[in-house]
Short mmCIF file of C-alpha atoms in Angstrom, two decimals:
data_model
loop_
_atom_site.label_atom_id
_atom_site.label_comp_id
_atom_site.label_asym_id
_atom_site.label_seq_id
_atom_site.Cartn_x
_atom_site.Cartn_y
_atom_site.Cartn_z
CA MET A 1 69.73 -8.44 13.63
CA SER A 2 69.08 -9.03 17.04
CA ARG A 3 71.60 -8.47 19.66
CA ASN A 4 72.42 -11.03 22.08
CA PRO A 5 73.43 -9.81 25.38
CA SER A 6 75.99 -12.51 25.81
CA ARG A 7 77.68 -11.64 22.67
CA PRO A 8 80.67 -9.35 22.86
CA ARG A 9 80.33 -5.83 21.46
CA PRO A 10 82.76 -4.39 19.11
CA SER A 11 85.40 -2.28 20.85
CA GLY A 12 84.62 0.88 18.91
CA GLU A 13 81.05 0.85 19.94
CA LEU A 14 81.94 0.29 23.56
CA GLN A 15 84.38 3.05 23.58
CA HIS A 16 81.85 5.36 22.05
CA GLN A 17 79.28 4.36 24.58
CA ALA A 18 81.74 4.78 27.44
CA GLU A 19 82.73 8.22 26.35
CA HIS A 20 79.18 9.46 26.10
CA THR A 21 77.66 7.88 29.15
CA GLN A 22 80.44 8.28 31.68
CA PRO A 23 81.00 12.00 31.37
CA ALA A 24 77.36 12.70 31.92
CA ARG A 25 77.40 10.73 35.13
CA ARG A 26 80.68 12.08 36.19
CA GLY A 27 79.68 15.66 35.43
CA SER A 28 76.46 15.49 37.36
CA SER A 29 78.09 13.87 40.40
CA VAL A 30 80.84 16.54 40.45
CA LEU A 31 78.21 19.22 40.19
CA ILE A 32 76.26 17.70 43.05
CA TYR A 33 79.50 17.37 45.05
CA LEU A 34 80.37 21.03 44.41
CA MET A 35 76.86 22.14 45.37
CA VAL A 36 77.01 20.14 48.59
CA MET A 37 80.43 21.63 49.36
CA PHE A 38 79.19 25.14 48.57
CA VAL A 39 76.12 24.69 50.79
CA ALA A 40 78.29 23.23 53.56
CA ALA A 41 80.77 26.11 53.26
CA PHE A 42 77.91 28.61 53.27
CA LEU A 43 76.39 26.97 56.34
CA LEU A 44 79.79 27.00 58.07
CA LEU A 45 80.24 30.67 57.21
CA CYS A 46 76.73 31.44 58.54
CA LEU A 47 77.48 29.46 61.70
CA ALA A 48 80.81 31.26 62.17
CA TYR A 49 79.10 34.63 61.57
CA PHE A 50 76.39 33.94 64.18
CA GLN A 51 78.95 32.67 66.68
CA GLN A 52 81.01 35.80 66.06
CA GLN A 53 77.91 37.96 66.58
CA ARG A 54 77.04 36.12 69.79
CA SER A 55 80.60 36.40 71.18
CA SER A 56 80.69 40.09 70.16
CA ALA A 57 77.38 40.66 71.96
CA GLU A 58 78.69 38.86 75.05
CA ALA A 59 81.93 40.82 74.92
CA THR A 60 79.95 44.06 74.54
CA ASP A 61 77.73 43.09 77.48
CA ASP A 62 80.79 42.23 79.57
CA ALA A 63 82.45 45.51 78.59
CA MET A 64 79.27 47.42 79.49
CA LYS A 65 79.07 45.64 82.84
CA GLN A 66 82.74 46.33 83.53
CA SER A 67 82.28 49.92 82.46
CA ALA A 68 79.27 50.31 84.75
CA SER A 69 81.21 48.64 87.56
CA ALA A 70 84.21 50.89 86.95
CA LEU A 71 81.95 53.95 86.87
CA GLN A 72 80.32 52.87 90.14
CA SER A 73 83.78 52.33 91.66
CA ILE A 74 84.85 55.80 90.54
CA GLU A 75 81.68 57.32 92.02
CA ASN A 76 82.32 55.44 95.27
CA LEU A 77 85.92 56.66 95.32
CA LEU A 78 84.80 60.26 94.69
CA THR A 79 82.23 60.01 97.48
CA GLU A 80 84.84 58.54 99.81
CA SER A 81 87.31 61.25 98.79
CA LYS A 82 84.78 64.00 99.58
CA ARG A 83 84.00 62.36 102.93
CA LEU A 84 87.71 62.11 103.75
CA GLN A 85 88.30 65.74 102.71
CA GLN A 86 85.48 66.84 104.99
CA GLU A 87 86.90 64.71 107.79
CA VAL A 88 90.36 66.23 107.23
CA SER A 89 88.82 69.70 107.33
CA GLU A 90 87.05 68.90 110.60
CA LEU A 91 90.24 67.45 112.08
CA GLU A 92 92.23 70.52 110.99
CA SER A 93 89.62 72.69 112.67
CA GLN A 94 89.93 70.62 115.84
CA VAL A 95 93.73 70.84 115.67
CA ASN A 96 93.51 74.64 115.31
CA SER A 97 91.09 74.83 118.22
CA LEU A 98 93.30 72.60 120.36
CA THR A 99 96.37 74.60 119.36
CA GLN A 100 94.65 77.81 120.46
CA GLU A 101 93.61 76.16 123.73
CA LYS A 102 97.15 74.89 124.24
CA THR A 103 98.54 78.37 123.59
CA ALA A 104 96.06 79.89 126.03
CA LEU A 105 96.91 77.25 128.64
CA GLU A 106 100.63 77.80 128.12
CA GLN A 107 100.16 81.54 128.54
CA SER A 108 98.05 80.95 131.63
CA ALA A 109 100.64 78.52 133.00
CA GLN A 110 103.40 81.04 132.28
CA THR A 111 101.39 83.75 134.03
CA TRP A 112 100.88 81.47 137.03
CA ALA A 113 104.56 80.53 136.99
CA ASP A 114 105.54 84.21 136.83
CA GLN A 115 103.16 85.02 139.67
CA ALA A 116 104.45 82.07 141.70
CA ASP A 117 108.03 83.17 141.04
CA ALA A 118 107.20 86.75 142.04
CA ALA A 119 105.44 85.51 145.17
CA GLU A 120 108.44 83.32 146.00
CA ARG A 121 110.84 86.25 145.57
CA GLN A 122 108.51 88.46 147.61
CA LEU A 123 108.38 85.80 150.34
CA ALA A 124 112.19 85.58 150.36
CA ALA A 125 112.39 89.40 150.55
CA MET A 126 109.92 89.47 153.45
CA ASP A 127 111.94 86.77 155.22
CA TYR A 128 115.09 88.91 154.91
CA PHE A 129 113.17 91.97 156.10
CA TRP A 130 111.81 90.16 159.17
CA ARG A 131 115.20 88.70 160.07
CA ILE A 132 116.83 92.17 159.77
CA GLN A 133 114.01 93.69 161.84
CA ARG A 134 114.35 90.97 164.49
CA LEU A 135 118.16 91.47 164.73
CA TYR A 136 117.64 95.24 165.02
CA SER A 137 114.92 94.77 167.65
CA ARG A 138 117.26 92.57 169.69
CA GLY A 139 119.93 95.28 169.54
CA SER A 140 122.34 93.51 167.21
CA ARG A 141 123.02 96.39 164.83
CA ARG A 142 126.21 94.93 163.40
CA ASP A 143 124.52 91.60 162.49
CA ALA A 144 121.53 93.53 161.13
CA LEU A 145 123.84 95.67 158.91
CA GLU A 146 125.62 92.56 157.57
CA LEU A 147 122.27 90.99 156.75
CA VAL A 148 121.19 94.27 155.05
CA LYS A 149 124.31 94.16 152.85
CA GLU A 150 123.55 90.53 151.91
CA PHE A 151 119.90 91.46 151.25
CA GLU A 152 120.86 94.41 149.04
CA SER A 153 123.43 92.41 147.06
CA SER A 154 120.84 89.67 146.36
CA GLY A 155 118.56 92.25 144.71
CA LEU A 156 115.58 90.97 146.68
CA SER A 157 115.09 94.32 148.41
CA GLN A 158 113.29 95.50 145.26
CA GLU A 159 110.73 92.68 145.74
CA LEU A 160 109.32 94.05 149.01
CA PRO A 161 105.62 94.93 148.62
CA ARG A 162 104.94 98.62 148.11
CA THR A 163 101.43 98.31 149.51
CA ASN A 164 100.24 97.08 152.87
CA PRO A 165 99.34 93.37 152.33
CA SER A 166 96.76 93.41 155.11
CA ASP A 167 94.88 96.34 153.51
CA LEU A 168 95.08 98.13 156.85
CA GLU A 169 96.26 101.63 157.36
CA GLY A 170 99.98 101.87 157.80
CA ALA A 171 103.26 101.72 156.00
CA SER A 172 104.07 99.12 153.40
CA PRO A 173 106.92 96.64 154.00
CA ALA A 174 109.09 98.63 151.52
CA ASP A 175 108.46 101.83 153.52
CA GLN A 176 109.16 100.06 156.83
CA TYR A 177 112.42 98.66 155.39
CA GLN A 178 113.47 102.16 154.33
CA SER A 179 112.76 103.42 157.86
CA LEU A 180 114.82 100.55 159.26
CA LEU A 181 117.73 101.46 156.92
CA ASP A 182 117.50 105.05 158.12
CA ALA A 183 117.56 103.85 161.75
CA LEU A 184 120.65 101.73 161.01
CA ASN A 185 122.28 104.68 159.18
CA TYR A 186 122.86 102.40 156.20
CA ARG A 187 124.12 104.07 153.05
CA PRO A 188 124.40 101.88 149.94
CA GLU A 189 127.87 101.60 148.49
CA PRO A 190 128.17 103.13 145.05
#
């Protein structure tokens, strides 16, 4: 019997044919689909892995650069710190030197001030002495004695030079004053 393609097939035969042919096609297309998905997933995993490696390498390089930069900054800070410590040490040395100079100048100024004060007191004492001597020379004993009392009460009589200021032979102003007191018969009051 020959089959005519236009003739309808019995339903049992068609069903049998559909069951056997369709699963084979369906099974192979699912398998191909799964393989394609597996390969795509594998490729995506490989791509993600390489991107991760590249970003890790970049991050490591950045960290190394930052570490080197930080280390250089620390070295620069240490160098600057040493330079500043040396500068502080030099400045402290200068301050000590200037303090010593200031102390020496203050002592010198005090010495000069003391000498000037002593010279001023000595000059005032000599002025009293000359005024007393002039009053005595003019014959005014009473005025001379009053001026002697004022001179003694001021305490300046102790400031008269005990040596001759002109370096010539002769009595010192203190000795001459004592002679003048003896001539005036002056006796200090106790």
